[in-house]
Tab-separated table of C-alpha atoms in Angstrom:
chain	number	residue	atom	x	y	z
A	1	MET	CA	-0.125	-0.175	0.135
A	2	ALA	CA	1.390	3.406	-1.177
A	3	LYS	CA	2.255	5.782	1.660
A	4	GLU	CA	0.420	9.091	2.075
A	5	ARG	CA	2.342	11.894	0.119
A	6	ILE	CA	3.074	14.716	2.612
A	7	TYR	CA	3.233	17.803	0.600
A	8	SER	CA	4.113	20.141	3.230
A	9	LEU	CA	7.704	18.503	3.577
A	10	ASP	CA	8.026	19.237	-0.616
A	11	ALA	CA	7.131	22.770	-0.017
A	12	LEU	CA	10.301	22.862	2.913
A	13	ARG	CA	12.702	21.255	0.757
A	14	GLY	CA	11.942	23.000	-2.298
A	15	VAL	CA	11.671	26.724	-0.011
A	16	SER	CA	15.309	25.276	1.307
A	17	ALA	CA	16.997	24.782	-2.086
A	18	LEU	CA	15.495	28.405	-2.814
A	19	LEU	CA	17.260	29.846	0.459
A	20	ILE	CA	20.605	27.825	-0.412
A	21	VAL	CA	20.784	29.115	-3.788
A	22	PHE	CA	19.930	32.798	-1.901
A	23	TYR	CA	23.035	32.100	0.497
A	24	HIS	CA	25.406	30.983	-2.309
A	25	VAL	CA	24.856	34.057	-4.742
A	26	SER	CA	24.855	36.359	-1.645
A	27	VAL	CA	28.796	34.819	-0.523
A	28	TRP	CA	29.787	35.000	-4.221
A	29	GLN	CA	28.745	38.225	-4.582
A	30	HIS	CA	30.298	39.507	-0.997
A	31	ARG	CA	26.827	40.819	-0.041
A	32	ASP	CA	26.677	41.883	3.534
A	33	LEU	CA	23.121	40.854	5.474
A	34	PHE	CA	23.194	41.503	8.768
A	35	ASP	CA	26.500	41.733	10.995
A	36	GLY	CA	28.691	41.910	8.049
A	37	GLY	CA	27.289	39.115	5.818
A	38	THR	CA	27.650	36.507	8.334
A	39	TYR	CA	24.342	36.810	11.165
A	40	LEU	CA	22.047	35.548	8.840
A	41	THR	CA	23.756	34.343	5.114
A	42	GLN	CA	25.682	32.160	6.990
A	43	LYS	CA	23.365	30.302	9.312
A	44	LEU	CA	20.918	30.074	6.087
A	45	GLY	CA	24.129	28.112	4.019
A	46	ILE	CA	24.901	25.715	7.005
A	47	TYR	CA	21.197	25.176	8.260
A	48	MET	CA	19.440	24.767	4.909
A	49	VAL	CA	22.132	21.992	4.463
A	50	ALA	CA	21.015	20.260	7.910
A	51	MET	CA	17.627	20.441	7.081
A	52	PHE	CA	17.710	18.497	4.120
A	53	TYR	CA	19.164	15.653	5.895
A	54	LEU	CA	16.598	15.902	8.541
A	55	LEU	CA	14.199	15.895	5.399
A	56	SER	CA	16.060	12.679	3.955
A	57	GLY	CA	15.541	10.653	7.149
A	58	ILE	CA	12.066	11.404	7.557
A	59	SER	CA	12.054	9.935	4.255
A	60	MET	CA	13.933	7.047	4.579
A	61	GLY	CA	12.082	6.784	8.309
A	62	TYR	CA	8.645	7.149	6.717
A	63	ILE	CA	8.982	4.413	3.570
A	64	TYR	CA	11.189	2.388	5.411
A	65	GLN	CA	9.999	1.837	8.998
A	66	GLU	CA	8.555	-1.605	8.199
A	67	LYS	CA	10.670	-2.988	5.642
A	68	PHE	CA	13.969	-3.680	7.530
A	69	LYS	CA	12.731	-5.445	10.562
A	70	THR	CA	14.749	-7.935	8.897
A	71	VAL	CA	17.450	-7.442	6.643
A	72	GLN	CA	17.489	-9.442	3.638
A	73	SER	CA	20.030	-9.457	0.729
A	74	PHE	CA	16.873	-8.853	-1.928
A	75	GLU	CA	15.732	-5.911	0.281
A	76	LEU	CA	19.167	-4.356	0.565
A	77	LYS	CA	20.353	-4.452	-3.158
A	78	SER	CA	17.059	-2.822	-3.972
A	79	PHE	CA	17.326	-0.303	-1.621
A	80	PHE	CA	20.964	0.280	-2.516
A	81	LEU	CA	20.280	0.509	-6.281
A	82	LYS	CA	17.203	2.547	-5.738
A	83	ARG	CA	19.398	5.349	-3.483
A	84	TYR	CA	22.112	5.007	-6.195
A	85	PHE	CA	19.813	6.033	-9.303
A	86	ARG	CA	17.593	8.808	-7.457
A	87	ILE	CA	21.190	10.532	-7.029
A	88	ALA	CA	23.938	9.353	-9.377
A	89	PRO	CA	22.374	10.292	-12.868
A	90	LEU	CA	21.708	13.818	-12.227
A	91	TYR	CA	25.252	13.927	-10.020
A	92	CYS	CA	27.488	12.308	-12.415
A	93	LEU	CA	25.969	14.301	-15.513
A	94	LEU	CA	27.020	17.501	-13.896
A	95	CYS	CA	30.600	15.972	-13.059
A	96	VAL	CA	31.123	15.583	-16.602
A	97	LEU	CA	29.602	18.817	-17.566
A	98	SER	CA	31.958	20.639	-14.637
A	99	ILE	CA	35.074	19.319	-16.843
A	100	TRP	CA	34.135	21.173	-19.869
A	101	VAL	CA	32.398	24.496	-18.171
A	102	TYR	CA	35.369	25.024	-15.975
A	103	THR	CA	37.798	23.897	-18.631
A	104	LYS	CA	39.549	21.344	-16.396
A	105	THR	CA	42.513	19.267	-17.538
A	106	VAL	CA	42.097	15.621	-18.387
A	107	ASP	CA	44.788	13.887	-16.695
A	108	ALA	CA	44.930	10.748	-14.720
A	109	GLU	CA	43.968	12.771	-11.522
A	110	LEU	CA	40.947	13.979	-12.571
A	111	LEU	CA	40.164	10.381	-14.004
A	112	LYS	CA	40.406	9.245	-10.629
A	113	ARG	CA	38.498	11.845	-9.144
A	114	LEU	CA	35.669	11.061	-11.554
A	115	ALA	CA	35.409	7.788	-10.949
A	116	ALA	CA	35.145	8.203	-6.860
A	117	ASN	CA	32.453	10.766	-7.761
A	118	PHE	CA	30.592	8.259	-10.068
A	119	SER	CA	30.666	5.560	-7.078
A	120	LEU	CA	29.138	8.590	-4.613
A	121	LEU	CA	31.635	6.780	-2.380
A	122	PHE	CA	33.803	9.753	-1.835
A	123	GLY	CA	32.127	10.920	1.429
A	124	LEU	CA	33.832	7.751	3.227
A	125	VAL	CA	36.988	9.204	3.162
A	126	GLU	CA	36.337	12.904	2.071
A	127	PRO	CA	33.606	14.842	1.175
A	128	GLY	CA	35.866	17.757	0.116
A	129	TYR	CA	36.358	15.519	-2.644
A	130	SER	CA	33.251	16.002	-5.051
A	131	MET	CA	33.733	17.894	-8.366
A	132	LEU	CA	30.458	19.894	-7.989
A	133	THR	CA	29.904	23.129	-5.832
A	134	GLY	CA	27.933	22.141	-2.624
A	135	GLY	CA	28.447	18.413	-3.647
A	136	TRP	CA	29.884	17.335	-0.467
A	137	SER	CA	26.793	17.078	0.801
A	138	ILE	CA	25.847	14.484	-1.551
A	139	GLY	CA	28.783	12.241	-0.697
A	140	VAL	CA	27.754	13.053	2.867
A	141	GLU	CA	24.005	11.880	2.038
A	142	PHE	CA	25.467	8.621	0.410
A	143	PHE	CA	27.349	8.071	3.511
A	144	PHE	CA	24.092	7.921	5.208
A	145	TYR	CA	22.680	5.154	3.309
A	146	LEU	CA	24.987	2.986	3.237
A	147	PHE	CA	24.299	2.544	7.049
A	148	PHE	CA	20.762	3.583	7.694
A	149	PRO	CA	19.482	-0.455	6.567
A	150	PHE	CA	21.391	-1.980	9.569
A	151	LEU	CA	20.801	0.955	12.028
A	152	LEU	CA	16.815	0.933	11.387
A	153	TRP	CA	17.022	-2.846	11.635
A	154	LEU	CA	19.128	-2.515	15.191
A	155	SER	CA	16.606	0.466	16.614
A	156	LEU	CA	13.344	-1.713	15.681
A	157	ARG	CA	14.791	-4.512	17.728
A	158	ASN	CA	13.953	-2.448	21.014
A	159	ASN	CA	14.437	0.848	22.626
A	160	TYR	CA	17.343	0.215	23.932
A	161	TRP	CA	19.346	0.244	20.892
A	162	SER	CA	17.550	3.500	19.407
A	163	ALA	CA	18.957	5.122	22.471
A	164	LEU	CA	22.104	3.877	22.281
A	165	ILE	CA	22.432	4.840	18.505
A	166	LEU	CA	21.474	8.370	19.303
A	167	VAL	CA	24.063	8.430	21.926
A	168	ILE	CA	26.671	7.524	19.923
A	169	LEU	CA	25.891	10.035	17.250
A	170	GLY	CA	25.624	12.952	19.575
A	171	SER	CA	28.910	11.902	20.712
A	172	PHE	CA	30.599	11.948	16.819
A	173	VAL	CA	28.801	15.639	16.972
A	174	VAL	CA	30.459	16.465	20.200
A	175	ILE	CA	34.390	15.283	19.031
A	176	THR	CA	33.779	17.322	16.073
A	177	ALA	CA	32.932	20.411	18.128
A	178	ILE	CA	36.295	19.243	20.435
A	179	LEU	CA	38.198	18.986	17.037
A	180	LEU	CA	37.047	22.561	15.675
A	181	ALA	CA	37.868	24.318	18.625
A	182	SER	CA	41.632	24.175	17.420
A	183	TYR	CA	40.622	26.018	14.413
A	184	SER	CA	39.928	29.720	13.879
A	185	SER	CA	37.354	29.796	11.115
A	186	LEU	CA	35.281	27.219	9.815
A	187	PRO	CA	36.773	27.025	6.539
A	188	ALA	CA	40.153	26.308	8.149
A	189	GLY	CA	38.511	23.169	9.859
A	190	TRP	CA	36.272	22.140	6.990
A	191	LYS	CA	37.650	18.719	6.383
A	192	ILE	CA	36.618	17.562	9.729
A	193	TYR	CA	32.988	19.618	10.086
A	194	SER	CA	32.160	18.264	6.819
A	195	TYR	CA	32.794	14.499	7.551
A	196	PRO	CA	29.417	12.581	7.491
A	197	LEU	CA	29.682	11.646	11.046
A	198	ASN	CA	29.186	15.191	12.300
A	199	HIS	CA	25.817	15.373	10.662
A	200	PHE	CA	24.677	11.621	11.004
A	201	LEU	CA	22.181	12.998	13.864
A	202	TYR	CA	20.153	15.383	11.837
A	203	PHE	CA	19.815	12.611	9.342
A	204	TRP	CA	19.033	9.980	12.087
A	205	ILE	CA	16.746	12.277	14.172
A	206	GLY	CA	14.618	12.764	10.847
A	207	VAL	CA	14.317	8.559	10.648
A	208	MET	CA	13.242	8.760	14.394
A	209	ILE	CA	10.018	11.600	13.697
A	210	PRO	CA	7.886	9.211	12.159
A	211	ARG	CA	7.702	7.024	15.048
A	212	ILE	CA	6.710	9.729	17.088
A	213	LYS	CA	2.579	9.451	17.432
A	214	GLN	CA	1.529	11.232	20.611
A	215	PHE	CA	2.247	14.792	19.612
A	216	ARG	CA	-0.746	16.621	17.821
A	217	ASN	CA	0.499	19.376	15.267
A	218	HIS	CA	0.719	22.703	16.679
A	219	TRP	CA	1.721	26.408	14.717
A	220	GLY	CA	3.514	26.314	18.194
A	221	TYR	CA	6.517	24.010	16.863
A	222	LEU	CA	6.762	26.788	13.971
A	223	VAL	CA	6.666	29.670	15.649
A	224	VAL	CA	9.640	28.688	18.532
A	225	GLY	CA	11.432	27.110	15.663
A	226	VAL	CA	11.628	30.409	13.582
A	227	LEU	CA	12.138	32.261	16.595
A	228	LEU	CA	14.921	30.445	17.549
A	229	PHE	CA	16.933	30.261	13.994
A	230	ILE	CA	16.549	33.998	13.836
A	231	PHE	CA	17.737	34.665	17.400
A	232	SER	CA	20.002	32.399	18.000
A	233	GLY	CA	23.808	32.702	16.806
A	234	TRP	CA	24.803	35.842	19.330
A	235	THR	CA	27.175	33.577	21.407
A	236	SER	CA	30.853	34.396	20.083
A	237	ILE	CA	34.016	33.183	20.626
A	238	PRO	CA	36.881	35.354	21.187
A	239	ASP	CA	39.656	34.950	18.457
A	240	LYS	CA	36.822	32.942	16.552
A	241	ALA	CA	35.300	33.741	12.638
A	242	TYR	CA	31.328	33.890	13.151
A	243	SER	CA	31.129	31.103	10.983
A	244	LEU	CA	32.490	28.635	13.314
A	245	THR	CA	30.588	30.028	16.249
A	246	ILE	CA	27.660	28.816	14.654
A	247	VAL	CA	28.259	25.068	14.495
A	248	THR	CA	29.706	24.749	17.713
A	249	GLY	CA	28.699	25.177	21.602
A	250	LEU	CA	25.216	26.672	22.379
A	251	ASN	CA	24.427	28.315	19.413
A	252	ARG	CA	24.703	24.889	17.678
A	253	VAL	CA	22.569	23.288	20.349
A	254	LEU	CA	19.867	25.970	19.331
A	255	LEU	CA	20.323	26.228	15.785
A	256	SER	CA	19.768	22.716	15.428
A	257	VAL	CA	16.778	22.763	17.866
A	258	SER	CA	15.139	25.304	15.166
A	259	VAL	CA	15.528	23.405	12.228
A	260	ILE	CA	14.303	20.130	13.908
A	261	LEU	CA	10.934	22.001	15.291
A	262	ILE	CA	10.435	23.326	11.805
A	263	VAL	CA	10.780	20.376	10.235
A	264	PHE	CA	8.893	18.212	12.715
A	265	TYR	CA	5.558	20.920	12.525
A	266	PHE	CA	5.895	20.615	8.498
A	267	TYR	CA	5.734	16.810	8.946
A	268	GLN	CA	2.560	16.656	11.031
A	269	LYS	CA	0.967	18.895	8.829
A	270	VAL	CA	1.174	16.827	5.622
A	271	LYS	CA	-0.949	18.786	3.442
A	272	PHE	CA	-2.031	22.168	2.726
A	273	ASN	CA	-5.723	23.534	2.461
A	274	GLN	CA	-5.810	24.839	-0.316
A	275	GLU	CA	-5.016	22.030	-3.193
A	276	TRP	CA	-2.756	24.918	-5.312
A	277	LEU	CA	-0.282	24.818	-2.800
A	278	ASN	CA	-0.101	21.263	-2.668
A	279	HIS	CA	0.434	21.235	-6.523
A	280	TRP	CA	2.960	23.778	-6.534
A	281	SER	CA	4.507	21.940	-3.367
A	282	ASP	CA	5.162	18.983	-5.454
A	283	TRP	CA	6.448	21.055	-8.032
A	284	LEU	CA	8.826	22.762	-6.585
A	285	ALA	CA	10.438	19.659	-4.767
A	286	SER	CA	10.476	18.249	-8.151
A	287	VAL	CA	13.320	21.040	-9.281
A	288	SER	CA	15.019	20.994	-5.786
A	289	PHE	CA	17.821	18.624	-6.382
A	290	SER	CA	18.668	19.913	-9.777
A	291	LEU	CA	17.941	23.729	-8.231
A	292	TYR	CA	20.807	22.728	-5.553
A	293	LEU	CA	23.126	21.102	-7.744
A	294	LEU	CA	23.058	23.153	-11.008
A	295	HIS	CA	22.727	27.139	-10.241
A	296	PRO	CA	26.564	27.418	-9.406
A	297	PHE	CA	26.916	26.248	-13.211
A	298	VAL	CA	24.115	28.888	-14.044
A	299	TYR	CA	25.883	31.540	-12.140
A	300	TYR	CA	29.073	30.622	-13.229
A	301	LEU	CA	28.364	30.992	-17.215
A	302	LEU	CA	26.473	34.022	-16.019
A	303	MET	CA	29.083	36.077	-14.546
A	304	LYS	CA	31.755	35.001	-17.700
A	305	TYR	CA	28.983	36.228	-20.124
A	306	LEU	CA	28.693	39.773	-17.877
A	307	ALA	CA	32.758	40.140	-17.316
A	308	ALA	CA	33.169	39.606	-21.219
A	309	ASN	CA	30.414	41.976	-22.276
A	310	LYS	CA	31.659	44.715	-19.227
A	311	ILE	CA	28.246	44.598	-17.923
A	312	SER	CA	27.432	45.074	-14.268
A	313	TRP	CA	24.430	43.852	-12.203
A	314	SER	CA	23.795	44.151	-8.863
A	315	PHE	CA	22.709	41.489	-6.697
A	316	TRP	CA	18.849	42.039	-7.312
A	317	TYR	CA	19.243	41.092	-10.750
A	318	LEU	CA	21.505	38.230	-10.430
A	319	PHE	CA	19.718	36.402	-7.434
A	320	PRO	CA	16.299	35.988	-9.739
A	321	PHE	CA	18.186	35.746	-13.213
A	322	VAL	CA	20.111	32.806	-11.988
A	323	LEU	CA	16.893	31.159	-10.043
A	324	ILE	CA	14.857	31.483	-12.753
A	325	VAL	CA	17.238	29.976	-15.195
A	326	THR	CA	18.329	26.839	-12.912
A	327	VAL	CA	14.420	26.328	-12.538
A	328	LEU	CA	13.931	26.312	-15.999
A	329	ILE	CA	16.427	23.961	-16.553
A	330	GLY	CA	15.693	21.623	-13.900
A	331	ARG	CA	12.271	20.957	-14.354
A	332	PRO	CA	13.293	19.166	-18.285
A	333	LEU	CA	16.170	17.547	-15.952
A	334	TYR	CA	13.594	16.155	-13.256
A	335	TYR	CA	12.349	13.763	-16.020
A	336	TYR	CA	15.862	13.042	-16.745
A	337	GLU	CA	16.193	11.666	-13.229
A	338	LYS	CA	12.499	10.069	-13.084
A	339	TYR	CA	13.606	7.568	-15.735
A	340	PHE	CA	16.509	6.472	-13.885
A	341	VAL	CA	14.204	6.349	-10.712
A	342	ALA	CA	12.050	4.166	-12.504
A	343	LEU	CA	14.156	1.486	-13.888
């Protein structure tokens, strides 16, 4: 029996992708928002990705909750093939396209990197080995999928396993925060921050959310989540860049709670009262993956054209142009993705 589609999560997934485009174009344009371009901009960039992990975890938990009460080889094979072909067709196509767009030299090192990216296993070693801007999170996501069936099977056996998994994944977050303390900025410690074990807890909390039955939906979850997101992040650490302070300590706890509450609200909502909102939520979600991966190409080619013709555009021309063009290209690419998913 098919599961009921959760249109509210589709809407959230699409909006998260839009905000990541906004974040990237803002950063690339060195456009200051609040607090020298860090206060809001960097929170959006970092925690919208965390929201994607939560949404992915909810999808996996919602769909596979009953399927991995036992672990059987044919179920595992089906799961891994479906996950690979959901991501790889578009991701691999854009990896090849990046060679032409960024005029990379084809040599042994590039072919090695291309093979690692085609496998989607680069996240096991170094998520930054991705050939695409933002592609590190794809390596992280596939890392989650590799362990998801086995962890779900364990957690379904009894609540003790569920608690132990949460404790272990939480400990990885604490260890990462301790390791990051020796760095002055997030870019300097990016290799440590971007490793999948630092983000697995978001995904796993998402997996656990569909098991929560006793809470009724309430707009308060959304209000508290949004307010926490807006007003958290004030705590600063002497001699540390702002980007680092929002991924460690109390700031990370509060900002993580904020996105969890927002996601929980939309999960409980399921669908909107207006049918047209459900339709457009579905549509927006269908282009969210291509929007996430494709917009750096659109931005790069646009800036190259503007520079060649000595044209200067403000942020408010660049952002909507990149957004619209990426969406227009992304919709046909959705059918390309869909073809492989249906195989």
